[in-house]
Short mmCIF file of C-alpha atoms and ligand atoms in Angstrom, two decimals:
data_model
loop_
_atom_site.label_atom_id
_atom_site.label_comp_id
_atom_site.label_asym_id
_atom_site.label_seq_id
_atom_site.Cartn_x
_atom_site.Cartn_y
_atom_site.Cartn_z
CA UNK L 277 -6.17 -155.82 -89.39
CA UNK L 278 -6.91 -153.67 -86.32
CA UNK L 279 -3.91 -152.02 -84.73
CA UNK L 280 -3.17 -153.16 -81.22
CA UNK L 281 -3.81 -150.39 -78.71
CA UNK L 282 -3.18 -151.06 -75.07
CA UNK L 283 -4.75 -149.23 -72.16
CA UNK L 284 -5.44 -151.73 -69.37
CA UNK L 285 -2.45 -153.82 -70.36
CA UNK L 286 -0.09 -151.04 -71.43
CA UNK L 287 2.49 -151.82 -68.75
CA UNK L 288 2.26 -155.61 -68.88
CA UNK L 289 5.72 -157.05 -69.37
CA UNK L 290 7.31 -153.64 -68.80
CA UNK L 291 7.03 -153.52 -65.02
CA UNK L 292 7.49 -155.76 -62.08
CA UNK L 293 3.92 -155.74 -60.66
CA UNK L 294 5.38 -155.74 -57.15
CA UNK L 295 7.37 -152.55 -57.71
CA UNK L 296 5.81 -149.11 -57.37
CA UNK L 297 9.07 -147.59 -58.65
CA UNK L 298 8.67 -149.49 -61.93
CA UNK L 299 5.08 -148.26 -62.15
CA UNK L 300 6.13 -144.66 -61.54
CA UNK L 301 8.86 -144.93 -64.22
CA UNK L 302 6.14 -145.98 -66.69
CA UNK L 303 4.08 -142.82 -66.09
CA UNK L 304 2.35 -144.27 -63.04
CA UNK L 305 0.23 -141.74 -61.08
CA UNK L 306 0.54 -139.16 -63.90
CA UNK L 307 -3.24 -139.44 -64.44
CA UNK L 308 -3.84 -138.81 -60.74
CA UNK L 309 -1.43 -135.85 -60.74
CA UNK L 310 -3.39 -134.35 -63.64
CA UNK L 311 -6.72 -135.05 -61.90
CA UNK L 312 -5.82 -133.06 -58.79
CA UNK L 313 -5.04 -130.00 -60.91
CA UNK L 314 -8.69 -130.08 -62.05
CA UNK L 315 -11.83 -129.46 -60.03
CA UNK L 316 -13.52 -132.77 -59.10
CA UNK L 317 -16.52 -132.13 -61.37
CA UNK L 318 -14.12 -131.32 -64.20
CA UNK L 319 -12.63 -134.81 -63.82
CA UNK L 320 -16.14 -136.22 -64.25
CA UNK L 321 -16.60 -133.99 -67.32
CA UNK L 322 -13.43 -135.50 -68.77
CA UNK L 323 -14.82 -138.99 -68.25
CA UNK L 324 -18.06 -137.93 -69.92
CA UNK L 325 -16.19 -136.63 -72.95
CA UNK L 326 -14.02 -139.74 -73.09
CA UNK L 327 -17.11 -141.94 -73.54
CA UNK L 328 -15.87 -144.53 -71.01
CA UNK L 329 -18.48 -147.18 -70.19
CA UNK L 330 -18.33 -149.79 -67.44
CA UNK L 331 -16.50 -152.99 -68.34
CA UNK L 332 -18.16 -155.22 -65.68
CA UNK L 333 -21.15 -156.27 -67.75
CA UNK L 334 -23.69 -153.74 -68.95
CA UNK L 335 -21.51 -150.92 -70.33
CA UNK L 336 -23.14 -148.26 -68.17
CA UNK L 337 -21.58 -144.78 -68.75
CA UNK L 338 -18.99 -144.27 -66.01
CA UNK L 339 -19.48 -140.52 -65.68
CA UNK L 340 -23.20 -140.88 -64.87
CA UNK L 341 -22.42 -143.15 -61.92
CA UNK L 342 -19.69 -140.80 -60.73
CA UNK L 343 -21.84 -137.69 -61.08
CA UNK L 344 -24.79 -139.23 -59.27
CA UNK L 345 -22.56 -140.53 -56.47
CA UNK L 346 -20.85 -137.14 -56.14
CA UNK L 347 -24.11 -135.20 -56.04
CA UNK L 348 -26.40 -137.42 -53.96
CA UNK L 349 -26.89 -136.84 -50.24
CA UNK L 350 -24.89 -133.66 -49.50
CA UNK L 351 -25.40 -134.25 -45.78
CA UNK L 352 -23.90 -137.76 -45.76
CA UNK L 353 -20.70 -137.94 -43.76
CA UNK L 354 -18.99 -140.42 -46.11
CA UNK L 355 -18.82 -141.59 -49.68
CA UNK L 356 -17.12 -144.79 -50.85
CA UNK L 357 -15.37 -146.19 -53.89
CA UNK L 358 -15.65 -149.94 -54.39
CA UNK L 359 -13.71 -151.93 -56.95
CA UNK L 360 -15.61 -155.00 -58.06
CA UNK L 361 -12.90 -157.64 -58.44
CA UNK L 362 -15.17 -160.60 -57.74
CA UNK L 363 -14.93 -161.84 -61.35
CA UNK L 364 -17.46 -164.65 -61.01
CA UNK L 365 -18.81 -164.81 -64.56
CA UNK L 366 -17.88 -168.17 -66.11
CA UNK L 367 -15.34 -167.78 -68.92
CA UNK L 368 -14.10 -164.44 -67.56
CA UNK L 369 -10.50 -164.09 -66.37
CA UNK L 370 -9.43 -160.58 -67.41
CA UNK L 371 -9.63 -158.74 -64.08
CA UNK L 372 -7.18 -161.12 -62.47
CA UNK L 373 -4.83 -160.53 -65.42
CA UNK L 374 -4.91 -156.77 -64.79
CA UNK L 375 -4.47 -157.18 -61.02
CA UNK L 376 -1.64 -159.69 -61.41
CA UNK L 377 0.25 -157.62 -63.96
CA UNK L 378 -0.48 -153.97 -63.14
CA UNK L 379 -2.24 -153.71 -59.76
CA UNK L 380 -1.14 -150.08 -59.34
CA UNK L 381 -3.28 -148.97 -62.31
CA UNK L 382 -6.39 -150.14 -60.41
CA UNK L 383 -5.30 -148.24 -57.29
CA UNK L 384 -4.66 -145.12 -59.38
CA UNK L 385 -8.09 -145.40 -61.09
CA UNK L 386 -9.78 -145.69 -57.69
CA UNK L 387 -7.81 -142.70 -56.36
CA UNK L 388 -8.95 -140.54 -59.28
CA UNK L 389 -12.54 -141.72 -58.82
CA UNK L 390 -12.32 -140.96 -55.08
CA UNK L 391 -11.10 -137.45 -55.81
CA UNK L 392 -13.84 -136.92 -58.43
CA UNK L 393 -16.75 -138.00 -56.21
CA UNK L 394 -15.44 -136.68 -52.90
CA UNK L 395 -14.77 -140.07 -51.31
CA UNK L 396 -11.98 -140.74 -48.83
CA UNK L 397 -12.24 -144.49 -48.61
CA UNK L 398 -11.97 -147.33 -51.12
CA UNK L 399 -12.43 -151.10 -50.95
CA UNK L 400 -11.24 -153.71 -53.39
CA UNK L 401 -13.62 -156.68 -53.18
CA UNK L 402 -11.58 -159.57 -54.59
CA UNK L 403 -12.63 -163.10 -55.38
CA UNK L 404 -11.23 -165.20 -52.53
CA UNK L 405 -9.50 -167.79 -54.77
CA UNK L 406 -7.50 -165.10 -56.57
CA UNK L 407 -4.45 -165.50 -54.30
CA UNK L 408 -2.01 -163.82 -56.67
CA UNK L 409 -4.34 -160.86 -57.31
CA UNK L 410 -4.94 -160.47 -53.56
CA UNK L 411 -1.21 -160.47 -52.77
CA UNK L 412 -0.38 -158.05 -55.58
CA UNK L 413 -3.18 -155.61 -54.74
CA UNK L 414 -2.27 -155.74 -51.03
CA UNK L 415 1.38 -155.11 -51.87
CA UNK L 416 0.42 -152.24 -54.21
CA UNK L 417 -1.68 -150.63 -51.46
CA UNK L 418 1.12 -150.95 -48.92
CA UNK L 419 3.70 -149.45 -51.32
CA UNK L 420 1.30 -146.63 -52.25
CA UNK L 421 1.01 -145.77 -48.53
CA UNK L 422 4.79 -145.86 -48.16
CA UNK L 423 5.28 -143.49 -51.12
CA UNK L 424 2.51 -141.08 -50.05
CA UNK L 425 0.01 -141.97 -52.79
CA UNK L 426 -2.48 -143.17 -50.17
CA UNK L 427 -3.23 -141.71 -46.76
CA UNK L 428 -3.56 -138.12 -45.62
CA UNK L 429 -3.02 -135.10 -47.91
CA UNK L 430 -1.77 -137.06 -50.88
CA UNK L 431 1.12 -135.30 -52.68
CA UNK L 432 0.55 -132.27 -50.45
CA UNK L 433 -3.03 -131.82 -51.68
CA UNK L 434 -6.16 -131.49 -49.55
CA UNK L 435 -7.25 -134.92 -50.75
CA UNK L 436 -6.91 -137.93 -48.44
CA UNK L 437 -7.74 -141.50 -49.37
CA UNK L 438 -7.48 -144.82 -47.55
CA UNK L 439 -7.91 -148.21 -49.06
CA UNK L 440 -8.53 -151.78 -47.97
CA UNK L 441 -9.05 -155.24 -49.42
CA UNK L 442 -12.02 -157.53 -48.73
CA UNK L 443 -12.21 -161.14 -49.88
CA UNK L 444 -15.29 -162.66 -51.52
CA UNK L 445 -16.34 -166.11 -50.34
CA UNK L 446 -17.23 -167.67 -53.68
CA UNK L 447 -20.76 -166.54 -54.42
CA UNK L 448 -21.50 -165.52 -58.03
CA UNK L 449 -24.31 -163.30 -56.82
CA UNK L 450 -21.89 -161.33 -54.64
CA UNK L 451 -20.47 -159.86 -57.88
CA UNK L 452 -23.79 -158.02 -58.31
CA UNK L 453 -23.13 -154.57 -56.92
CA UNK L 454 -25.76 -154.35 -54.20
CA UNK L 455 -25.19 -157.93 -53.05
CA UNK L 456 -21.47 -157.15 -52.97
CA UNK L 457 -22.24 -154.19 -50.71
CA UNK L 458 -24.26 -156.42 -48.36
CA UNK L 459 -21.33 -158.81 -48.25
CA UNK L 460 -18.87 -155.94 -47.61
CA UNK L 461 -21.03 -154.95 -44.67
CA UNK L 462 -20.44 -158.44 -43.30
CA UNK L 463 -23.92 -159.75 -44.07
CA UNK L 464 -25.09 -162.77 -46.01
CA UNK L 465 -24.94 -162.23 -49.80
CA UNK L 466 -28.59 -161.48 -50.51
CA UNK L 467 -29.42 -158.81 -53.09
CA UNK L 468 -31.03 -155.51 -52.15
CA UNK L 469 -33.95 -154.23 -54.16
CA UNK L 470 -33.13 -151.40 -56.61
CA UNK L 471 -33.79 -148.48 -56.36
CA UNK L 472 -32.17 -147.05 -54.33
CA UNK L 473 -29.00 -147.54 -56.36
CA UNK L 474 -25.57 -147.61 -54.71
CA UNK L 475 -24.99 -144.00 -55.84
CA UNK L 476 -27.75 -142.96 -53.41
CA UNK L 477 -27.61 -145.63 -50.71
CA UNK L 478 -24.71 -148.01 -50.93
CA UNK L 479 -22.22 -149.15 -48.34
CA UNK L 480 -23.64 -148.44 -44.84
CA UNK L 481 -26.30 -146.42 -46.69
CA UNK L 482 -23.75 -143.89 -47.94
CA UNK L 483 -23.34 -142.90 -51.61
CA UNK L 484 -21.11 -145.55 -53.16
CA UNK L 485 -19.44 -145.88 -56.53
CA UNK L 486 -19.01 -149.47 -57.72
CA UNK L 487 -16.93 -150.10 -60.82
CA UNK L 488 -15.18 -153.07 -62.34
CA UNK L 489 -11.37 -153.57 -62.27
CA UNK L 490 -11.02 -152.98 -66.02
CA UNK L 491 -13.09 -149.79 -65.81
CA UNK L 492 -10.83 -148.38 -63.09
CA UNK L 493 -7.73 -149.31 -65.08
CA UNK L 494 -8.91 -147.07 -67.97
CA UNK L 495 -9.39 -143.93 -65.89
CA UNK L 496 -5.68 -142.99 -65.40
CA UNK L 497 -5.06 -143.26 -69.17
CA UNK L 498 -7.87 -140.77 -69.86
CA UNK L 499 -6.50 -138.19 -67.44
CA UNK L 500 -2.93 -138.74 -68.55
CA UNK L 501 -3.52 -138.69 -72.32
CA UNK L 502 -6.65 -136.57 -72.63
CA UNK L 503 -10.27 -137.50 -73.24
CA UNK L 504 -9.95 -136.75 -76.98
CA UNK L 505 -7.25 -139.36 -77.29
CA UNK L 506 -9.40 -142.00 -75.57
CA UNK L 507 -12.53 -141.03 -77.50
CA UNK L 508 -10.65 -141.42 -80.79
CA UNK L 509 -10.42 -145.19 -80.15
CA UNK L 510 -13.43 -147.45 -80.72
CA UNK L 511 -16.85 -146.97 -82.27
CA UNK L 512 -19.54 -144.28 -82.10
CA UNK L 513 -21.04 -145.48 -78.82
CA UNK L 514 -18.29 -147.69 -77.40
CA UNK L 515 -15.00 -145.94 -76.82
CA UNK L 516 -11.58 -147.22 -75.89
CA UNK L 517 -10.42 -150.81 -75.80
CA UNK L 518 -11.89 -154.00 -74.38
CA UNK L 519 -10.30 -157.02 -72.75
CA UNK L 520 -11.51 -160.28 -74.26
CA UNK L 521 -11.16 -163.64 -72.52
CA UNK L 522 -10.88 -166.22 -75.27
CA UNK L 523 -11.39 -169.87 -74.32
CA UNK L 524 -12.22 -173.05 -76.23
CA UNK L 525 -10.33 -174.83 -78.98
CA UNK L 526 -8.43 -171.93 -80.51
CA UNK L 527 -4.67 -172.18 -80.87
CA UNK L 528 -3.90 -169.40 -78.39
CA UNK L 529 -6.60 -168.94 -75.76
CA UNK L 530 -5.99 -166.03 -73.40
CA UNK L 531 -6.69 -162.40 -72.53
CA UNK L 532 -6.43 -159.89 -75.39
CA UNK L 533 -6.92 -156.15 -75.42
CA UNK L 534 -8.32 -154.74 -78.66
CA UNK L 535 -10.10 -151.55 -79.69
CA UNK L 536 -13.88 -151.59 -79.34
CA UNK L 537 -15.32 -152.45 -82.75
CA UNK L 538 -12.85 -155.23 -83.52
CA UNK L 539 -14.54 -158.09 -85.34
CA UNK L 540 -14.78 -161.54 -83.77
CA UNK L 541 -13.06 -162.93 -86.89
CA UNK L 542 -10.03 -160.73 -86.22
CA UNK L 543 -9.93 -161.70 -82.53
CA UNK L 544 -10.24 -165.44 -83.08
CA UNK L 545 -8.51 -166.04 -86.38
CA UNK L 546 -5.68 -163.52 -86.26
CA UNK L 547 -5.05 -162.60 -82.65
CA UNK L 548 -5.91 -165.96 -81.04
CA UNK L 549 -4.34 -167.92 -83.91
CA UNK L 550 -7.46 -169.60 -85.35
CA UNK L 551 -8.91 -173.00 -84.53
CA UNK L 552 -6.79 -175.93 -83.39
CA UNK L 553 -6.33 -178.72 -85.88
CA UNK L 554 -9.40 -180.93 -86.10
CA UNK L 555 -11.77 -178.27 -84.78
CA UNK L 556 -14.05 -176.07 -86.86
CA UNK L 557 -15.55 -172.83 -85.63
CA UNK L 558 -19.31 -173.05 -85.20
CA UNK L 559 -20.16 -170.13 -82.92
CA UNK L 560 -19.47 -168.72 -79.49
CA UNK L 561 -21.00 -167.89 -76.16
CA UNK L 562 -20.36 -164.17 -75.65
CA UNK L 563 -20.39 -162.68 -72.16
CA UNK L 564 -20.30 -165.90 -70.11
CA UNK L 565 -23.13 -167.95 -68.59
CA UNK L 566 -25.31 -164.84 -68.44
CA UNK L 567 -24.44 -164.12 -72.07
CA UNK L 568 -25.68 -165.07 -75.51
CA UNK L 569 -24.83 -167.73 -78.06
CA UNK L 570 -24.02 -166.58 -81.58
CA UNK L 571 -23.27 -168.51 -84.75
CA UNK L 572 -20.73 -167.78 -87.51
CA UNK L 573 -22.88 -164.94 -88.89
CA UNK L 574 -21.50 -162.77 -86.05
CA UNK L 575 -17.89 -163.10 -87.22
CA UNK L 576 -17.88 -159.85 -89.22
CA UNK L 577 -19.97 -157.71 -86.87
CA UNK L 578 -17.82 -155.12 -85.04
CA UNK L 579 -17.86 -156.01 -81.36
CA UNK L 580 -19.23 -153.03 -79.46
CA UNK L 581 -22.17 -152.50 -77.11
CA UNK L 582 -24.46 -150.99 -79.75
CA UNK L 583 -23.58 -153.27 -82.66
CA UNK L 584 -23.94 -156.51 -80.71
CA UNK L 585 -27.18 -155.30 -79.15
CA UNK L 586 -28.61 -154.87 -82.67
CA UNK L 587 -27.82 -158.54 -83.30
CA UNK L 588 -29.52 -159.57 -80.05
CA UNK L 589 -26.11 -160.43 -78.57
CA UNK L 590 -24.17 -159.13 -75.56
CA UNK L 591 -20.59 -158.07 -75.00
CA UNK L 592 -20.98 -158.48 -71.23
CA UNK L 593 -17.76 -159.11 -69.37
CA UNK L 594 -15.82 -159.84 -72.58
CA UNK L 595 -15.90 -163.64 -72.28
CA UNK L 596 -15.69 -165.40 -75.65
CA UNK L 597 -16.24 -169.14 -75.22
CA UNK L 598 -15.72 -170.72 -78.61
CA UNK L 599 -18.19 -173.39 -79.78
CA UNK L 600 -16.80 -175.84 -82.33
CA UNK L 601 -17.95 -178.85 -84.33
CA UNK L 602 -17.19 -181.17 -81.42
CA UNK L 603 -18.83 -179.08 -78.67
CA UNK L 604 -21.76 -180.84 -77.04
CA UNK L 605 -24.21 -177.96 -76.70
CA UNK L 606 -26.63 -179.90 -74.56
CA UNK L 607 -23.91 -180.62 -72.06
CA UNK L 608 -22.85 -176.95 -72.19
CA UNK L 609 -26.44 -175.90 -71.41
CA UNK L 610 -26.57 -178.49 -68.62
CA UNK L 611 -23.52 -176.84 -67.01
CA UNK L 612 -24.98 -173.35 -67.43
CA UNK L 613 -28.38 -174.20 -65.97
CA UNK L 614 -26.95 -176.19 -63.09
CA UNK L 615 -24.65 -173.21 -62.40
CA UNK L 616 -27.66 -170.87 -62.11
CA UNK L 617 -29.47 -173.33 -59.86
CA UNK L 618 -26.41 -173.56 -57.64
CA UNK L 619 -25.92 -169.78 -57.48
CA UNK L 620 -29.58 -168.79 -56.98
CA UNK L 621 -29.75 -167.41 -53.45
CA UNK L 622 -33.29 -168.70 -52.97
CA UNK L 623 -34.71 -165.40 -51.75
CA UNK L 624 -37.49 -165.20 -54.37
CA UNK L 625 -39.75 -167.97 -55.64
CA UNK L 626 -39.55 -167.43 -59.44
CA UNK L 627 -35.78 -167.88 -59.46
CA UNK L 628 -35.51 -170.48 -56.68
CA UNK L 629 -38.09 -172.77 -58.31
CA UNK L 630 -37.36 -171.65 -61.89
CA UNK L 631 -33.64 -172.48 -61.81
CA UNK L 632 -34.46 -175.86 -60.21
CA UNK L 633 -37.04 -176.72 -62.88
CA UNK L 634 -34.81 -175.62 -65.75
CA UNK L 635 -31.92 -177.64 -64.40
CA UNK L 636 -34.07 -180.74 -63.88
CA UNK L 637 -35.48 -180.59 -67.40
CA UNK L 638 -32.17 -180.01 -69.21
CA UNK L 639 -30.66 -183.06 -67.47
CA UNK L 640 -33.28 -185.39 -69.08
CA UNK L 641 -31.79 -187.84 -71.58
CA UNK L 642 -34.19 -186.90 -74.37
CA UNK L 643 -35.67 -183.46 -74.88
CA UNK L 644 -38.63 -182.77 -77.16
CA UNK L 645 -39.54 -179.53 -78.91
CA UNK L 646 -42.28 -179.14 -76.27
CA UNK L 647 -39.76 -179.45 -73.47
CA UNK L 648 -37.69 -176.67 -74.99
CA UNK L 649 -40.71 -174.39 -75.44
CA UNK L 650 -41.71 -175.05 -71.85
CA UNK L 651 -38.20 -174.20 -70.65
CA UNK L 652 -38.26 -170.97 -72.62
CA UNK L 653 -41.58 -170.06 -71.00
CA UNK L 654 -40.18 -170.72 -67.53
CA UNK L 655 -37.11 -168.60 -68.25
CA UNK L 656 -39.30 -165.77 -69.56
CA UNK L 657 -41.43 -165.94 -66.45
CA UNK L 658 -38.29 -165.79 -64.31
CA UNK L 659 -36.96 -162.82 -66.26
CA UNK L 660 -40.22 -160.97 -65.61
CA UNK L 661 -40.80 -161.75 -61.97
CA UNK L 662 -37.46 -162.42 -60.30
CA UNK L 663 -36.14 -160.00 -57.71
CA UNK L 664 -32.64 -159.48 -59.06
CA UNK L 665 -30.69 -159.79 -62.32
CA UNK L 666 -29.58 -163.36 -61.63
CA UNK L 667 -33.13 -164.57 -62.23
CA UNK L 668 -33.19 -162.56 -65.45
CA UNK L 669 -30.08 -164.29 -66.77
CA UNK L 670 -30.99 -167.88 -67.84
CA UNK L 671 -33.24 -166.58 -70.62
CA UNK L 672 -30.21 -165.12 -72.42
CA UNK L 673 -28.21 -168.32 -73.12
CA UNK L 674 -31.39 -170.39 -73.42
CA UNK L 675 -33.14 -168.22 -76.00
CA UNK L 676 -30.00 -167.72 -78.06
CA UNK L 677 -28.98 -171.39 -78.06
CA UNK L 678 -32.46 -172.23 -79.33
CA UNK L 679 -32.21 -169.55 -82.01
CA UNK L 680 -28.97 -170.89 -83.44
CA UNK L 681 -28.53 -174.47 -82.30
CA UNK L 682 -31.96 -175.89 -81.44
CA UNK L 683 -31.42 -179.07 -83.49
CA UNK L 684 -28.57 -180.03 -81.20
CA UNK L 685 -30.69 -180.04 -78.08
CA UNK L 686 -33.54 -182.30 -79.23
C1 LIG O 23 -25.25 -162.01 -60.86
C2 LIG O 23 -24.31 -160.90 -61.22
C3 LIG O 23 -22.94 -161.07 -61.05
C4 LIG O 23 -22.06 -160.03 -61.36
N1 LIG O 23 -20.72 -160.26 -61.20
C5 LIG O 23 -19.85 -159.25 -61.48
C6 LIG O 23 -18.46 -159.43 -61.28
O1 LIG O 23 -17.99 -160.50 -60.89
N2 LIG O 23 -17.63 -158.38 -61.58
C7 LIG O 23 -18.12 -157.17 -62.03
O2 LIG O 23 -17.36 -156.23 -62.25
N3 LIG O 23 -19.44 -156.98 -62.23
C8 LIG O 23 -20.31 -157.97 -61.95
N4 LIG O 23 -21.65 -157.76 -62.11
C9 LIG O 23 -22.09 -156.42 -62.51
C10 LIG O 23 -22.15 -155.48 -61.29
O3 LIG O 23 -23.44 -155.58 -60.69
C11 LIG O 23 -21.95 -154.01 -61.67
O4 LIG O 23 -22.81 -153.69 -62.71
C12 LIG O 23 -20.52 -153.69 -62.09
O5 LIG O 23 -19.61 -154.00 -61.07
C13 LIG O 23 -20.44 -152.21 -62.41
O6 LIG O 23 -19.17 -151.88 -62.83
P1 LIG O 23 -18.93 -151.13 -64.21
O7 LIG O 23 -19.92 -149.99 -64.30
O8 LIG O 23 -17.53 -150.66 -64.13
O9 LIG O 23 -19.17 -152.15 -65.29
C14 LIG O 23 -22.55 -158.79 -61.83
C15 LIG O 23 -23.93 -158.62 -62.02
C16 LIG O 23 -24.79 -159.67 -61.72
C17 LIG O 23 -26.25 -159.46 -61.93
S1 LIG O 24 -33.51 -163.68 -58.57
FE1 LIG O 24 -32.50 -165.50 -57.72
S2 LIG O 24 -30.59 -164.75 -56.95
FE2 LIG O 24 -31.94 -162.96 -57.22
S3 LIG O 24 -33.02 -162.72 -55.27
FE3 LIG O 24 -34.28 -164.04 -56.47
S4 LIG O 24 -33.59 -166.10 -55.83
FE4 LIG O 24 -32.00 -164.70 -55.21
#
């Protein structure tokens, strides 16, 4: 059995999330205090050696984003840090758990990132329905100002940092980093074409670092405890811990933090208590609607970016939606494909028409093998020709459900 190691959730239950004094008593801002004794590029070197990868979806190395944001456009008058707290991926509810239980850790992670990349302003872009997260983050920001952890010359250093909250209006696509930036600028949530990436031209065309809530919550731990300590947790290419959002008919659904490399069997059958009476495990949808279905053969594969990729599966946001003997997979696919149709912004034809066609076909009472092949072709076409990653998403659940559970759709 894997030992429980907590990073994002290390203060949960130990502090009142509304009290900065509680946070400080539990080593709050120690990571930031360490960071400002180092040169900014040294902080980025620490993140490189820690092996931290982004927890929002794709596991992109955090230090690369930071270094490119810090070094692009020397003449730009501003740089920004943006925390992606939009959490729109179906089956994902970990970021709210961090914000509701330890909002200060996110503020501290953003502060360290701001210092590292030379930014003096940060935004937290929070999903509008997350009332508790919004209140707790706002309170944390206000208390950090009162205690001198935000504002001018923080702790007597030359570093100044201001922070603000912006509320998302319920668009899934606005969780995509460049669409989020458009929305932050007050525009309609349409994606921008990449490149340029946010590190070069982000918010108001300035270099911008966008990271997920969970990613930011790991940064203070690395500075406080050393990169070696962090890098000693996890697998060869996936370091640290991961938050998993377990839903479906297990005895104890919820958010769990476990070292990278933990097996799905351990997560579901030990940590989450196993299946509820009358339900048998059949598989799971990993990573949410834009994720992949797996069957029971995945149970003993260590869950990490590289190991799951080898199996054709994704870790994504950390959503684990359990599929059991009573799950109606056709109805699950109907929800997923109608979700993509609803969230498609309509800007490009392959996705606008493709999501509509896929949704229409999956709703038919009887599907033939030909229908399924045709749907797969449409999804492949979308993945190739769509403008942004949303159009590249339906292929993932569709292809994987057909690999493992085709019989249940015809
Ligand atoms: C359609 C779509 C929705 C996304 N939604 C989110 C989201 O809600 N939260 C998030 O952190 N990342 C989301 N992402 C990923 C972001 O674009 C970006 O990669 C992430 O915020 C980077 O943070 P990280 O490097 O810390 O993982 C989404 C991506 C796509 C394509
Ligand atoms: S792929 Fe879909 S969501 Fe992305 S721009 Fe095209 S229509 Fe909009």
